[in-house]
Coordinates of C-alpha atoms and ligand atoms in Angstrom, one line a residue:
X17 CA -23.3 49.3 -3.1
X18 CA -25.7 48.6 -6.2
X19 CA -26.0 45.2 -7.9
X20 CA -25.1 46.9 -11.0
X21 CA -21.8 47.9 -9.6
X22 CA -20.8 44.5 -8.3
X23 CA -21.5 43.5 -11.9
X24 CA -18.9 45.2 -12.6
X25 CA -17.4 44.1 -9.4
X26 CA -18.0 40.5 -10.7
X27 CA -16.5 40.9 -13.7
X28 CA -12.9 41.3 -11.5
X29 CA -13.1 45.0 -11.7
X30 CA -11.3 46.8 -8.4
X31 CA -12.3 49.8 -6.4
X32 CA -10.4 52.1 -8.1
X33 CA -12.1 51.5 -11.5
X34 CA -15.7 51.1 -10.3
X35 CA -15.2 53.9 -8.5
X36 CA -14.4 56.1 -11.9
X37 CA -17.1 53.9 -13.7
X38 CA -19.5 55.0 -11.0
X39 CA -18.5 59.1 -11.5
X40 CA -19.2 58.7 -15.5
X41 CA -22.4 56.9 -15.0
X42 CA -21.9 53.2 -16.0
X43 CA -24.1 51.4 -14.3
X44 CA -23.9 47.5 -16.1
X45 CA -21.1 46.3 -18.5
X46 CA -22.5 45.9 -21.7
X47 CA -21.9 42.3 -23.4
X48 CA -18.9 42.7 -24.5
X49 CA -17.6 43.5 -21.6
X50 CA -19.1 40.9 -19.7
X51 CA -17.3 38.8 -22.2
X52 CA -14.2 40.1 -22.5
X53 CA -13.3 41.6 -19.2
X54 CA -12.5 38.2 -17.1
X55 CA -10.7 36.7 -19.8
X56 CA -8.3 40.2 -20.2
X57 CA -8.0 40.2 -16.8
X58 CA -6.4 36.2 -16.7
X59 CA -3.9 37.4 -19.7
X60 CA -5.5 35.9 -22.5
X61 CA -5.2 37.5 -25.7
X62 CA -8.8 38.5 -27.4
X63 CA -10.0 38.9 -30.7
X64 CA -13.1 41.2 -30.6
X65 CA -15.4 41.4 -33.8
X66 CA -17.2 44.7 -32.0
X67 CA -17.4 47.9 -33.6
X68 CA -18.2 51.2 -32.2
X69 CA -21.4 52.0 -30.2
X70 CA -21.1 48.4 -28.0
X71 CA -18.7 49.4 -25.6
X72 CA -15.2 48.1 -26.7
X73 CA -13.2 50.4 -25.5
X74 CA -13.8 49.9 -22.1
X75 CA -14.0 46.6 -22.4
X76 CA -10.2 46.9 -23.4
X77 CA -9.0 50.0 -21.1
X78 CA -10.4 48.6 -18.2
X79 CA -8.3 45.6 -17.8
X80 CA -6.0 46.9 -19.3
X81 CA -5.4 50.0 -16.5
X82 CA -6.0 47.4 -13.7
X83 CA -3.5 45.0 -14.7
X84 CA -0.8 48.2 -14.8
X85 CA -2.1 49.8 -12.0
X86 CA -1.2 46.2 -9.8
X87 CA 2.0 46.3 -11.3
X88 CA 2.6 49.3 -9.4
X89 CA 5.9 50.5 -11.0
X90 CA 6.9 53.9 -12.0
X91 CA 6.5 55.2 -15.9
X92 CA 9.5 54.6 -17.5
X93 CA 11.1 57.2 -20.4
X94 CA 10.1 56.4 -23.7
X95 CA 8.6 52.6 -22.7
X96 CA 5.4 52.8 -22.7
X97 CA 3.7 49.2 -21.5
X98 CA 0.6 49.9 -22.9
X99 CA 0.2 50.5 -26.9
X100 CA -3.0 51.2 -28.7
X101 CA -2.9 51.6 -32.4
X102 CA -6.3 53.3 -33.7
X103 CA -6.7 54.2 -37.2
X104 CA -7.5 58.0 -37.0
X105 CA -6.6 60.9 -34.7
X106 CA -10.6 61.5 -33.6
X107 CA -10.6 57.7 -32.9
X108 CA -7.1 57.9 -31.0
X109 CA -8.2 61.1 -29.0
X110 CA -11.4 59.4 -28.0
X111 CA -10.0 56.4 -26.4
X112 CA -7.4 58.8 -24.7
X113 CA -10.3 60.8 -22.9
X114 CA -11.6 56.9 -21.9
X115 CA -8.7 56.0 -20.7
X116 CA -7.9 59.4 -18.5
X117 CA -11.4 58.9 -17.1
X118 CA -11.5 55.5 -15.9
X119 CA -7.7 55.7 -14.6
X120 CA -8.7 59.0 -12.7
X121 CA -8.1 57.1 -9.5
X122 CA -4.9 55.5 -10.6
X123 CA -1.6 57.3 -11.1
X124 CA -0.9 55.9 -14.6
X125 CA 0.6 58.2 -16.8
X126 CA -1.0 58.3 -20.8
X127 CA -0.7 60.1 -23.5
X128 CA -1.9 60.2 -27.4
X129 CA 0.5 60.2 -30.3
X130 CA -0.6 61.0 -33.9
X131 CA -0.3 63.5 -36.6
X132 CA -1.5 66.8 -37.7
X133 CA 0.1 68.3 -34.3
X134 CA 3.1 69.6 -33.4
X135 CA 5.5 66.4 -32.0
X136 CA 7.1 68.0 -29.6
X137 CA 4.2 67.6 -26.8
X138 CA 4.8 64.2 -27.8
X139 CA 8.0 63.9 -27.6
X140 CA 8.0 65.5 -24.3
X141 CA 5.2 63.1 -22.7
X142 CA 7.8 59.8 -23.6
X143 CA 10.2 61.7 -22.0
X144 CA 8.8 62.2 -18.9
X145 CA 7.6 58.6 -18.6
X146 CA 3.9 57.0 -20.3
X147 CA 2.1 53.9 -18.7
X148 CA -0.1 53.6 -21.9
X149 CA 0.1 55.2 -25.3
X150 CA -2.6 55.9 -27.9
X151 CA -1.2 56.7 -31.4
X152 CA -1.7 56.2 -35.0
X153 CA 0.7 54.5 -37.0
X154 CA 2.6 57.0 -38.8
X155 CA 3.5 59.3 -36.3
X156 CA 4.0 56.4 -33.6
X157 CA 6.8 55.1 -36.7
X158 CA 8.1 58.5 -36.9
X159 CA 9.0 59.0 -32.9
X160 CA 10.3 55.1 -33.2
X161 CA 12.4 55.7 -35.6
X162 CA 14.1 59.2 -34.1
X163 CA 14.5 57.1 -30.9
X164 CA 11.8 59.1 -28.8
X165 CA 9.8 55.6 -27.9
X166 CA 10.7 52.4 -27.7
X167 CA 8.9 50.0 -27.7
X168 CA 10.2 46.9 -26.2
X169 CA 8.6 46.5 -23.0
X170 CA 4.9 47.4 -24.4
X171 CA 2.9 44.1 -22.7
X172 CA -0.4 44.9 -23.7
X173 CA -1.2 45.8 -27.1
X174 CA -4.4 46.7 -28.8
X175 CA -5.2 47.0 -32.2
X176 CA -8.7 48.6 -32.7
X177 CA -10.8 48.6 -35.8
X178 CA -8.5 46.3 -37.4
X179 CA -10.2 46.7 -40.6
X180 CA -10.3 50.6 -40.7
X181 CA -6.4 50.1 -40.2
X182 CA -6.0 47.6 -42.8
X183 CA -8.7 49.8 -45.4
X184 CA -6.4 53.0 -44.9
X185 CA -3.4 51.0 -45.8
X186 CA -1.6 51.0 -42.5
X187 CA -0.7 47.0 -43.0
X188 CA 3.0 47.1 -43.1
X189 CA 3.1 49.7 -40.4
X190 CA 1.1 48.0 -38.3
X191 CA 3.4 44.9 -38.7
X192 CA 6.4 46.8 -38.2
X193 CA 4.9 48.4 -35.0
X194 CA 4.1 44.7 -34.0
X195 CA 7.5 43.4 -34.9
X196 CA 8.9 46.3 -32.3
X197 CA 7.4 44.6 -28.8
X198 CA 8.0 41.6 -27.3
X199 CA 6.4 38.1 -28.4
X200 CA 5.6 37.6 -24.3
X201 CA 2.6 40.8 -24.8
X202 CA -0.9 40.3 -24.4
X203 CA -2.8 41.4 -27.5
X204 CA -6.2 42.1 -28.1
X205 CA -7.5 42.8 -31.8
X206 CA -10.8 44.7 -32.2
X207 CA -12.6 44.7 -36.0
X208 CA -16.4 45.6 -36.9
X209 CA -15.6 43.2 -40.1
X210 CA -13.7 40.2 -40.3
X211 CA -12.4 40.0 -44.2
X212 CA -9.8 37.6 -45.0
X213 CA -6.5 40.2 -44.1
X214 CA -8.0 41.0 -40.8
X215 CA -8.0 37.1 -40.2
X216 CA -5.2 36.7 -41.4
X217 CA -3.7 39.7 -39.1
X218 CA -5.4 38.4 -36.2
X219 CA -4.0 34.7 -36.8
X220 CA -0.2 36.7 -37.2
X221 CA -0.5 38.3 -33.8
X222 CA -2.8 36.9 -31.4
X223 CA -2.0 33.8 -29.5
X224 CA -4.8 31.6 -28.9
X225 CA -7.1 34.2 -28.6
X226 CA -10.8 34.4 -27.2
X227 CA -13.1 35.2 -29.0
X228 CA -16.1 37.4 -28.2
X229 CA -18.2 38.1 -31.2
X230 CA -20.8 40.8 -30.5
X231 CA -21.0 42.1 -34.1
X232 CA -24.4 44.3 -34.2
X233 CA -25.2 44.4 -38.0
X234 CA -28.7 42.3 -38.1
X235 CA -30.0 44.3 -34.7
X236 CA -28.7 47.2 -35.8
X237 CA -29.6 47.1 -39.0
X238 CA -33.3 45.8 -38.0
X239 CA -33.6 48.8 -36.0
X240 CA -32.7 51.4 -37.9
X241 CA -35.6 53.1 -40.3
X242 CA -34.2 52.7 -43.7
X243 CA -35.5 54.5 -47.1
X244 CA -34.2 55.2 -50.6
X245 CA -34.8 58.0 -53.2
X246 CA -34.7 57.6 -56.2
X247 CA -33.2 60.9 -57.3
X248 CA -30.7 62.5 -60.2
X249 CA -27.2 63.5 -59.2
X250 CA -28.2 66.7 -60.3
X251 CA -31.0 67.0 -57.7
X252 CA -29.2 65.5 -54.9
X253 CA -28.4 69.0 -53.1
X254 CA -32.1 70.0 -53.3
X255 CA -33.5 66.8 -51.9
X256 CA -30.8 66.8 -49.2
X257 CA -31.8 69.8 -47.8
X258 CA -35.4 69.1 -48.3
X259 CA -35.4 66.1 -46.4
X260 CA -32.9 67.6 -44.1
X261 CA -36.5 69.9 -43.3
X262 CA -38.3 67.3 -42.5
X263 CA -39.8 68.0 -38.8
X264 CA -38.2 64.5 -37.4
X265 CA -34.4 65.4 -38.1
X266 CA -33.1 66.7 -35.1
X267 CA -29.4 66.0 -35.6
X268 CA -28.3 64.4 -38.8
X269 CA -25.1 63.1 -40.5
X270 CA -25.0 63.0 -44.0
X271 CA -22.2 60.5 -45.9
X272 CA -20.6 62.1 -49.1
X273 CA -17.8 59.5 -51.0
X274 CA -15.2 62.6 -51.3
X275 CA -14.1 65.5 -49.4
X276 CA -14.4 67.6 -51.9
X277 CA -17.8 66.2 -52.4
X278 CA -18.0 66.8 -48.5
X279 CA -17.2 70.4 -48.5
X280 CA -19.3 71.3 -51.2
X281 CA -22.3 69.8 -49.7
X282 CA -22.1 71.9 -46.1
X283 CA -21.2 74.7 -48.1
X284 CA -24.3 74.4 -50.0
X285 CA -26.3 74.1 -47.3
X286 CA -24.6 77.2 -45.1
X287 CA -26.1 79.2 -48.3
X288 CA -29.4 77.4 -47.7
X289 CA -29.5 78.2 -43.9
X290 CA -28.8 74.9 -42.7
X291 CA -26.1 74.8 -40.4
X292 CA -23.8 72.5 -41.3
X293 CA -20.0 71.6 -40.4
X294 CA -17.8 69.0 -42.9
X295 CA -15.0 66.7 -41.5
X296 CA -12.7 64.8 -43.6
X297 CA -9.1 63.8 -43.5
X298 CA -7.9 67.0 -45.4
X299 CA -9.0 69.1 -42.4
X300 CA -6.1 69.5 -39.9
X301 CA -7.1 68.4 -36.6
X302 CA -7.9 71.5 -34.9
X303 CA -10.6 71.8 -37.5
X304 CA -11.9 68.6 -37.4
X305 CA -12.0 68.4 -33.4
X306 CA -13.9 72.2 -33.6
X307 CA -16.4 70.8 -36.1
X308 CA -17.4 68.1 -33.8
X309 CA -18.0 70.1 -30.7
X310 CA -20.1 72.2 -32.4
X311 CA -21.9 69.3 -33.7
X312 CA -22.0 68.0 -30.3
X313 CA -23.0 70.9 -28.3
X314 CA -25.5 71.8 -31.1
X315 CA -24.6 74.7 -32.7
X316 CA -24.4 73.1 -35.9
X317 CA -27.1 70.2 -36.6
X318 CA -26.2 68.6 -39.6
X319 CA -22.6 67.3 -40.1
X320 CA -21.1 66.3 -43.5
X321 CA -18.5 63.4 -43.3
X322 CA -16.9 61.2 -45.8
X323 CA -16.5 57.2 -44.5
X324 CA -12.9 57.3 -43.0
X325 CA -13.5 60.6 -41.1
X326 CA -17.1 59.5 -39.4
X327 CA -15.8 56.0 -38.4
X328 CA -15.5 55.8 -34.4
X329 CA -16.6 58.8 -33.5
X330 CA -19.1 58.8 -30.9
X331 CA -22.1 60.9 -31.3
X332 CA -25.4 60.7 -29.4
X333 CA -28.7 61.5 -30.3
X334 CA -28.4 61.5 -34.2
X335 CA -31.7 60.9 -35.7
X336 CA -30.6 60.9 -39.2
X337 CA -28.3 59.1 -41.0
X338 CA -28.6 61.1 -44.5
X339 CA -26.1 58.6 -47.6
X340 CA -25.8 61.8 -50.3
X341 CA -24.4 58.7 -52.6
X342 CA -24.0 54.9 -51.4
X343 CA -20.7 53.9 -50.4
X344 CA -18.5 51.5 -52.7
X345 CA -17.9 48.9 -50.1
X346 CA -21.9 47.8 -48.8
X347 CA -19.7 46.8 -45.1
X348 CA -19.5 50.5 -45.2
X349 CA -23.8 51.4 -45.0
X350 CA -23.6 49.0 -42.4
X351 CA -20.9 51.2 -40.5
X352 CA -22.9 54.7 -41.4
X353 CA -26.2 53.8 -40.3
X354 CA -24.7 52.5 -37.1
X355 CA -24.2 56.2 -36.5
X356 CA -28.0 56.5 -35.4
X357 CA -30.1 54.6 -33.3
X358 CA -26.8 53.8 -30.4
X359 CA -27.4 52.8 -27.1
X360 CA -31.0 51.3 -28.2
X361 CA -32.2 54.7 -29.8
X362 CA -34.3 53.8 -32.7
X363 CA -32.9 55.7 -36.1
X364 CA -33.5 56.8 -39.5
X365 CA -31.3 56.4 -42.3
X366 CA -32.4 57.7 -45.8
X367 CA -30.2 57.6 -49.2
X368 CA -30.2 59.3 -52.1
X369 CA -29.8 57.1 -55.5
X370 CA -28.9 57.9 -58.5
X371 CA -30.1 55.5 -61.2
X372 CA -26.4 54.7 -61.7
X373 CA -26.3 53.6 -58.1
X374 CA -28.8 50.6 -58.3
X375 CA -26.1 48.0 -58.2
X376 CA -24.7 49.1 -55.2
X377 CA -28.3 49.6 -53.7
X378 CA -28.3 46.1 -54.3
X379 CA -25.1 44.9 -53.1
X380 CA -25.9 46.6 -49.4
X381 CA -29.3 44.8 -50.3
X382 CA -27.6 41.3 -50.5
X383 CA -25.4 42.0 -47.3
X384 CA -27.8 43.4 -44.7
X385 CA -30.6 40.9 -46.1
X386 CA -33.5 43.1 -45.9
X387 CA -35.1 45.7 -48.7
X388 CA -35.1 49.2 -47.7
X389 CA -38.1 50.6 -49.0
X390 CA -38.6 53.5 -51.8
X391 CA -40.1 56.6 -51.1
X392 CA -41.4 58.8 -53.0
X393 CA -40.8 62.5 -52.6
X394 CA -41.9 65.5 -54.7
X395 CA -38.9 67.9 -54.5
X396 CA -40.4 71.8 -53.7
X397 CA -39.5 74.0 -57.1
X398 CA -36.6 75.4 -58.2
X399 CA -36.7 78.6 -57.8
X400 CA -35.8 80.0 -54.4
X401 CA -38.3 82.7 -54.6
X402 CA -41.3 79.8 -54.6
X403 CA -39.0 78.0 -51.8
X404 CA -39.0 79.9 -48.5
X405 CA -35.8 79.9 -47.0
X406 CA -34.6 79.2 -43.2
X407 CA -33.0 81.4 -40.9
X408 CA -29.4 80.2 -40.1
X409 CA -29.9 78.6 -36.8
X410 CA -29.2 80.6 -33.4
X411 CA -27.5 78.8 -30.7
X412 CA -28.6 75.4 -29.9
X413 CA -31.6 75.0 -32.1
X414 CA -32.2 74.0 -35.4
X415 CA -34.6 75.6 -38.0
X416 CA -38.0 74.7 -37.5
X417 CA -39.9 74.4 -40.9
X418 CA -42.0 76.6 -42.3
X419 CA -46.3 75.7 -42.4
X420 CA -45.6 75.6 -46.5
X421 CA -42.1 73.2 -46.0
X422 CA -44.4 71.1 -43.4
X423 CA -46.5 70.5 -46.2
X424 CA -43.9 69.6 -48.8
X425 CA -42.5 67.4 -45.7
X426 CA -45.8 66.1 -45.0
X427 CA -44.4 63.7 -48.3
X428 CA -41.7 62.4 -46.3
X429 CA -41.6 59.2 -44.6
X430 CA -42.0 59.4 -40.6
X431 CA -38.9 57.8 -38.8
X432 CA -41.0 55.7 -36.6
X433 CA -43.7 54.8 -39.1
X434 CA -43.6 50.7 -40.2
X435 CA -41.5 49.3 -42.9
X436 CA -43.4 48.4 -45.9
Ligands
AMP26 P1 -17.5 52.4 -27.6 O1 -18.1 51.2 -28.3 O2 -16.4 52.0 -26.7 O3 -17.2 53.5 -28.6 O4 -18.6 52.9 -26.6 C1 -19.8 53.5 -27.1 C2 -20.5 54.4 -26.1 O5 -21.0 53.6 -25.0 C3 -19.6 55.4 -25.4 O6 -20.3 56.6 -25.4 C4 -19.4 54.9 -24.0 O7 -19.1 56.0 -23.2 C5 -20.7 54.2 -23.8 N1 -20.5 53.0 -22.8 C6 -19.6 52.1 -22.8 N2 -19.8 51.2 -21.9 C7 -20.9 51.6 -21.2 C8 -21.6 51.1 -20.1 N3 -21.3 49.9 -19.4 N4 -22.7 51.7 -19.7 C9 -23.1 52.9 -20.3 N5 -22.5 53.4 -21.4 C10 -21.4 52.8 -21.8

């Protein structure tokens, strides 16, 4: 056995787990698991200010799975006792694919519970008996109140980005999901932010509650490249897909504020050759989930998102965080850059500013303490005949620029190049 896997080992992990840990390729805990993992494992209650990228989720489904698989009892109907509330479908599915591979040695039963897709799959799952379920609140409501879960012998529950919950107004379901289990649970909140509602959440539910605080704004933040343009709303498409040109963007997300403004933008740059896929809220979830494997597997490179959709989803290898327009709430830069530079990659994230936008500029300014510097980039002209176009992609690759588009790029700043 390697030392690595007796860290895990130390940490109070059985075979069962390590084993599974050892087929997807974890090799050390991260520090939040280091942190949390002993302390789930004794019972205690956790408050987590981690967001995505640092490992959370199996710092939570690893305990949690062991401490079910020792009970060793059979899955009942419709009494789950194991309930994680995530704020969006992508986030729920994702911590259900976690879950089924680190419990691939155990015989727990779990299943996910949100909307968009048909209920009766659902419905059928709590039938047959759950160990742990993932869900959203409004569908999770929905089956409570028809009777098809109950949730009354739930004795771990997890709440996961708190705040993304709280932001999407899921409050009062969330307290009326909470109201629904017993007072004797364990309960572990997880939140990238800590504003004064999450506290106050946390201080409702938890019961003297660790705390492990590995919130990586400064580091992240340090790490990541960051630049602004100064450029109209009216040129925003262009210098999108200029920069998008750039040599150094392998794989880039781009933020837009609405999902209007999100379709529009990866329609735009279809026409332009760029190949680009949009996910946002109003896309049912078959949609959504295809527009992230071809993002993943690479036969699109760019993908469009608006805040809400693009929060937890986990994406290697993006190089480019592209902000079309800066987001109303600064916490949420700090969230969209995140999306580059994970798992100690180094990142670029550029954004686009109208003059209107200054003040928010500033406000993200203010919170993540540090200037991001202004480059200066002379857009190629208007006319498309002047502008060579790019060939739509072919499988797995993404345009290379033209020797004339180098040269325009030759203006743009270099990802790994210093900071002013
Ligand atoms: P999370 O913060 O839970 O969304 O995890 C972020 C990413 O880190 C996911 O891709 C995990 O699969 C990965 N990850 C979590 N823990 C470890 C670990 N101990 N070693 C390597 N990768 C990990």
């Amino acid at each position: 056995m390697t030392t690595s896997l007796s860290d895990f080992q130390s940490l109070g992990l059985g075979e069962k787990l390590r084993r599974a840990l050892r087929d997807v390729g974890y090799t050390e805990p991260t520090p939040i698991q280091t942190q949390a993992i002993p302390h789930l494992l004794q019972d205690r209650d956790l408050l987590g200010v981690a967001q995505t990228g640092t490992g959370k989720t199996a710092a939570f489904a690893l305990p949690l799975l062991q401490r079910l698989d020792e009970e060793n009892s059979l899955a009942k109907p419709r009494r789950p006792r194991a309930l994680i509330l995530a704020p969006t479908r992508e986030l729920a599915l994702q911590i259900h694919e976690e879950l089924e591979r680190f419990g691939k040695y155990t015989e727990l039963r779990q299943a996910f519970i949100f909307g968009g897709v048909s209920a009766n799959p659902q419905i059928k799952a709590l039938r047959q008996g759950l160990d742990v379920v993932v869900a959203t609140p409004g569908r999770l409501l929905d089956l409570a109140g028809q009777r098809h879960i109950d949730l009354s012998e739930v004795e771990v529950l997890v709440l996961d980005e708190a705040d993304r919950l709280l932001d999407m107004g899921f409050i009062r379901d969330v307290k009326r999901i909470v109201a629904q289990t017993p007072n004797s649970r364990q309960s572990l909140l997880f939140s990238a932010t800590m504003p004064h509602a999450v506290a106050a959440l946390a201080r409702e539910i938890l019961d003297d509650p660790v705390r492990v605080d590995v919130s990586p704004k400064q580091v992240t933040v340090k790490e990541i490249d960051q630049r602004f343009v100064m450029v109209g709303t009216s040129d925003k498409q262009r210098m999108l897909e200029h920069l998008l040109r750039d040599d150094e963007v392998s794989r880039a997300i781009v933020f837009t504020r609405t999902k209007h403004g999100a379709n529009k933008v990866a329609k735009k740059l279809g026409n332009a050759g760029i190949g680009a896929e949009a996910i946002h809220g109003n896309k049912s979830q078959g949609a959504r989930q295809r527009a992230l494997k071809n993002f993943k597997n690479g036969d699109s490179w760019v993908l469009v998102a608006t805040d809400i959709a693009a929060r937890g989803i986990d994406i290697d290898a993006v190089s480019h965080v592209i902000n079309y327009e800066l987001p109303h709430e600064p916490e949420s830069y700090v969230h969209r850059i995140g999306r580059t530079a994970r798992a100690g990659a180094t990142g670029a994230a550029w954004s686009l500013v109208d003059p209107s936008e200054r003040s928010r500029l500033r406000a993200v300014e203010r919170l993540i303490r540090f200037s991001p510097s202004e480059i200066e980039v002379n857009l190629p002209p208007r006319d498309p005949a002047e502008a060579p176009r790019v060939n739509p992609p072919r499988r797995r690759s993404r345009p290379r620029a033209s020797t004339n588009q180098r040269a325009n790029a030759s203006a743009l700043p270099r990802a790994g190049s210093r900071r002013r």
